[in-house]
GROMACS .gro file of C-alpha atoms in nm:
model
  173
    1LEU     CA    1  16.570  11.011   8.943
    2GLU     CA    2  16.548  11.300   8.699
    3ARG     CA    3  16.515  11.054   8.409
    4GLU     CA    4  16.252  10.867   8.608
    5ARG     CA    5  16.058  11.194   8.649
    6ALA     CA    6  16.079  11.260   8.275
    7VAL     CA    7  15.957  10.910   8.185
    8GLN     CA    8  15.704  10.836   8.461
    9GLY     CA    9  15.598  11.185   8.561
   10ASP     CA   10  15.612  11.369   8.891
   11ALA     CA   11  15.300  11.207   9.040
   12ALA     CA   12  15.438  10.853   8.999
   13VAL     CA   13  15.782  10.948   9.131
   14ARG     CA   14  15.626  11.140   9.421
   15GLY     CA   15  15.419  10.835   9.518
   16ARG     CA   16  15.720  10.604   9.507
   17LEU     CA   17  15.942  10.843   9.704
   18LEU     CA   18  15.677  10.905   9.970
   19ALA     CA   19  15.636  10.528  10.009
   20ALA     CA   20  16.014  10.495  10.047
   21ALA     CA   21  16.015  10.773  10.305
   22ASP     CA   22  15.725  10.609  10.492
   23SER     CA   23  15.940  10.296  10.527
   24GLY     CA   24  16.253  10.494  10.612
   25ARG     CA   25  16.437  10.359  10.306
   26TYR     CA   26  16.556  10.665  10.118
   27GLY     CA   27  16.876  10.860  10.070
   28THR     CA   28  16.982  11.215  10.003
   29ALA     CA   29  16.905  11.191   9.631
   30GLU     CA   30  16.549  11.082   9.704
   31ALA     CA   31  16.506  11.356   9.965
   32TRP     CA   32  16.641  11.619   9.725
   33THR     CA   33  16.417  11.502   9.440
   34LEU     CA   34  16.112  11.487   9.667
   35GLY     CA   35  16.185  11.846   9.769
   36ARG     CA   36  16.165  11.954   9.404
   37LEU     CA   37  15.830  11.791   9.328
   38GLY     CA   38  15.624  12.097   9.415
   39PRO     CA   39  15.326  12.174   9.634
   40CYS     CA   40  15.175  11.826   9.636
   41ALA     CA   41  15.494  11.675   9.779
   42SER     CA   42  15.540  11.960  10.025
   43GLU     CA   43  15.182  11.929  10.144
   44ALA     CA   44  15.217  11.551  10.184
   45LEU     CA   45  15.539  11.595  10.384
   46GLY     CA   46  15.378  11.856  10.608
   47GLN     CA   47  15.077  11.632  10.671
   48ARG     CA   48  15.300  11.337  10.754
   49PHE     CA   49  15.508  11.552  10.988
   50LEU     CA   50  15.200  11.679  11.173
   51ALA     CA   51  15.045  11.330  11.195
   52SER     CA   52  15.364  11.148  11.296
   53ARG     CA   53  15.413  10.996  11.636
   54GLY     CA   54  15.747  10.956  11.805
   55GLU     CA   55  16.071  11.146  11.779
   56ALA     CA   56  16.224  10.938  11.498
   57ALA     CA   57  15.923  10.988  11.271
   58ARG     CA   58  15.896  11.360  11.349
   59VAL     CA   59  16.265  11.413  11.277
   60ARG     CA   60  16.240  11.212  10.952
   61TRP     CA   61  15.953  11.422  10.818
   62LEU     CA   62  16.107  11.749  10.939
   63THR     CA   63  16.434  11.654  10.767
   64LEU     CA   64  16.249  11.583  10.443
   65LEU     CA   65  16.059  11.913  10.474
   66GLY     CA   66  16.399  12.079  10.503
   67PHE     CA   67  16.475  11.967  10.145
   68SER     CA   68  16.157  12.121  10.003
   69SER     CA   69  16.186  12.433   9.792
   70ASP     CA   70  15.811  12.498   9.806
   71PRO     CA   71  15.719  12.834   9.965
   72GLN     CA   72  15.396  12.680  10.094
   73GLY     CA   73  15.605  12.526  10.374
   74ILE     CA   74  15.726  12.860  10.510
   75ASP     CA   75  15.462  12.900  10.781
   76LEU     CA   76  15.499  12.548  10.920
   77LEU     CA   77  15.879  12.558  10.916
   78ALA     CA   78  15.883  12.897  11.091
   79ARG     CA   79  15.642  12.775  11.358
   80VAL     CA   80  15.853  12.464  11.420
   81TYR     CA   81  16.171  12.670  11.450
   82ALA     CA   82  16.013  12.923  11.687
   83ALA     CA   83  15.849  12.662  11.910
   84PRO     CA   84  15.981  12.309  11.849
   85ASP     CA   85  15.837  12.196  12.181
   86SER     CA   86  15.484  12.257  12.047
   87PHE     CA   87  15.556  11.997  11.779
   88ASP     CA   88  15.736  11.749  12.007
   89VAL     CA   89  16.062  11.818  11.825
   90PRO     CA   90  16.374  11.828  12.042
   91PRO     CA   91  16.541  12.169  12.000
   92HIS     CA   92  16.865  12.024  11.864
   93TYR     CA   93  16.668  11.889  11.564
   94ALA     CA   94  16.471  12.208  11.503
   95GLY     CA   95  16.762  12.353  11.308
   96ARG     CA   96  16.628  12.146  11.020
   97ALA     CA   97  16.339  12.392  10.998
   98SER     CA   98  16.597  12.670  10.961
   99ASP     CA   99  16.763  12.465  10.686
  100GLY     CA  100  16.428  12.441  10.507
  101LEU     CA  101  16.365  12.815  10.526
  102LEU     CA  102  16.714  12.882  10.392
  103TRP     CA  103  16.664  12.624  10.118
  104ILE     CA  104  16.343  12.790  10.001
  105GLY     CA  105  16.557  13.101   9.982
  106THR     CA  106  16.296  13.367   9.920
  107ARG     CA  107  16.270  13.701  10.091
  108GLU     CA  108  15.957  13.572  10.263
  109SER     CA  109  16.123  13.252  10.391
  110LEU     CA  110  16.427  13.436  10.523
  111ALA     CA  111  16.210  13.700  10.691
  112ALA     CA  112  16.011  13.415  10.849
  113LEU     CA  113  16.339  13.266  10.976
  114ARG     CA  114  16.444  13.601  11.122
  115ASP     CA  115  16.107  13.640  11.298
  116ALA     CA  116  16.110  13.279  11.421
  117ARG     CA  117  16.456  13.333  11.569
  118ARG     CA  118  16.336  13.643  11.750
  119ARG     CA  119  16.040  13.455  11.897
  120ALA     CA  120  16.261  13.160  11.994
  121ARG     CA  121  16.512  13.388  12.165
  122GLU     CA  122  16.233  13.568  12.354
  123ARG     CA  123  16.098  13.232  12.476
  124GLY     CA  124  16.443  13.095  12.559
  125VAL     CA  125  16.378  12.792  12.337
  126TYR     CA  126  16.745  12.732  12.261
  127ALA     CA  127  16.896  12.863  12.587
  128ASP     CA  128  17.010  12.521  12.708
  129PRO     CA  129  17.393  12.533  12.728
  130ALA     CA  130  17.401  12.176  12.595
  131LEU     CA  131  17.292  12.315  12.258
  132ALA     CA  132  17.593  12.549  12.237
  133ARG     CA  133  17.895  12.472  12.020
  134GLY     CA  134  18.230  12.645  11.995
  135GLY     CA  135  18.142  12.901  12.260
  136TYR     CA  136  17.830  13.015  12.075
  137ASP     CA  137  17.470  12.944  12.161
  138PHE     CA  138  17.242  12.755  11.924
  139LEU     CA  139  17.098  13.064  11.756
  140ASP     CA  140  17.440  13.220  11.703
  141ASN     CA  141  17.561  12.897  11.542
  142ASP     CA  142  17.254  12.899  11.321
  143SER     CA  143  17.336  13.257  11.218
  144SER     CA  144  17.680  13.134  11.117
  145LEU     CA  145  17.516  12.877  10.889
  146VAL     CA  146  17.323  13.155  10.714
  147ILE     CA  147  17.646  13.344  10.648
  148SER     CA  148  17.815  13.027  10.524
  149ARG     CA  149  17.533  12.956  10.279
  150THR     CA  150  17.452  13.308  10.161
  151ARG     CA  151  17.777  13.496  10.237
  152LYS     CA  152  17.560  13.763  10.402
  153TRP     CA  153  17.402  13.842  10.734
  154LEU     CA  154  17.036  13.746  10.729
  155ASP     CA  155  16.902  14.103  10.717
  156ALA     CA  156  17.143  14.195  10.437
  157ARG     CA  157  17.035  13.892  10.232
  158ILE     CA  158  16.666  13.969  10.289
  159ALA     CA  159  16.719  14.327  10.166
  160GLU     CA  160  16.871  14.198   9.841
  161LEU     CA  161  16.587  13.964   9.751
  162PRO     CA  162  16.277  14.075   9.559
  163ALA     CA  163  15.936  14.055   9.723
  164SER     CA  164  15.729  13.753   9.620
  165GLU     CA  165  15.386  13.787   9.461
  166ARG     CA  166  15.235  13.667   9.788
  167GLU     CA  167  15.417  13.942   9.982
  168VAL     CA  168  15.313  14.208   9.730
  169GLN     CA  169  14.948  14.098   9.752
  170ARG     CA  170  14.960  14.104  10.133
  171GLN     CA  171  15.113  14.452  10.138
  172SER     CA  172  14.854  14.590   9.895
  173ARG     CA  173  14.561  14.491  10.119
   0.00000   0.00000   0.00000
């Protein structure tokens, strides 16, 4: 796929991969590559997610959004994680929004995850005991994933990361 990008260009590869995703015929390599194709791919995935009907389609597009490294997806992913019910996403699949925010990996995305968790806990979004694993509730298990991926508690990892240009601009207003 990387050679294909070099020969055909990102726009052609993006079009082919989005068509494959539309049909449901794609694998991890295609999802990973699509997630690296920048704002146009991220925007297309977000639009497809918001326009999709049915659980299978919503989960497909949310999963693909979870592979995107584009910071433009931060707001949507945080909103999905905080209130999956507002997007007709079953809570047990909403962890994919957390995956996406972790994958973006910026201070802003991790702060958005922290804030989305707080809002979700306040609303009791993940309180269903059926979502618990290993004696821990859904949000505690998700916290464990952060530690596994970053080797830090979320707040400690956020403190280590530099502010993005977008954050700096917002703070200077």
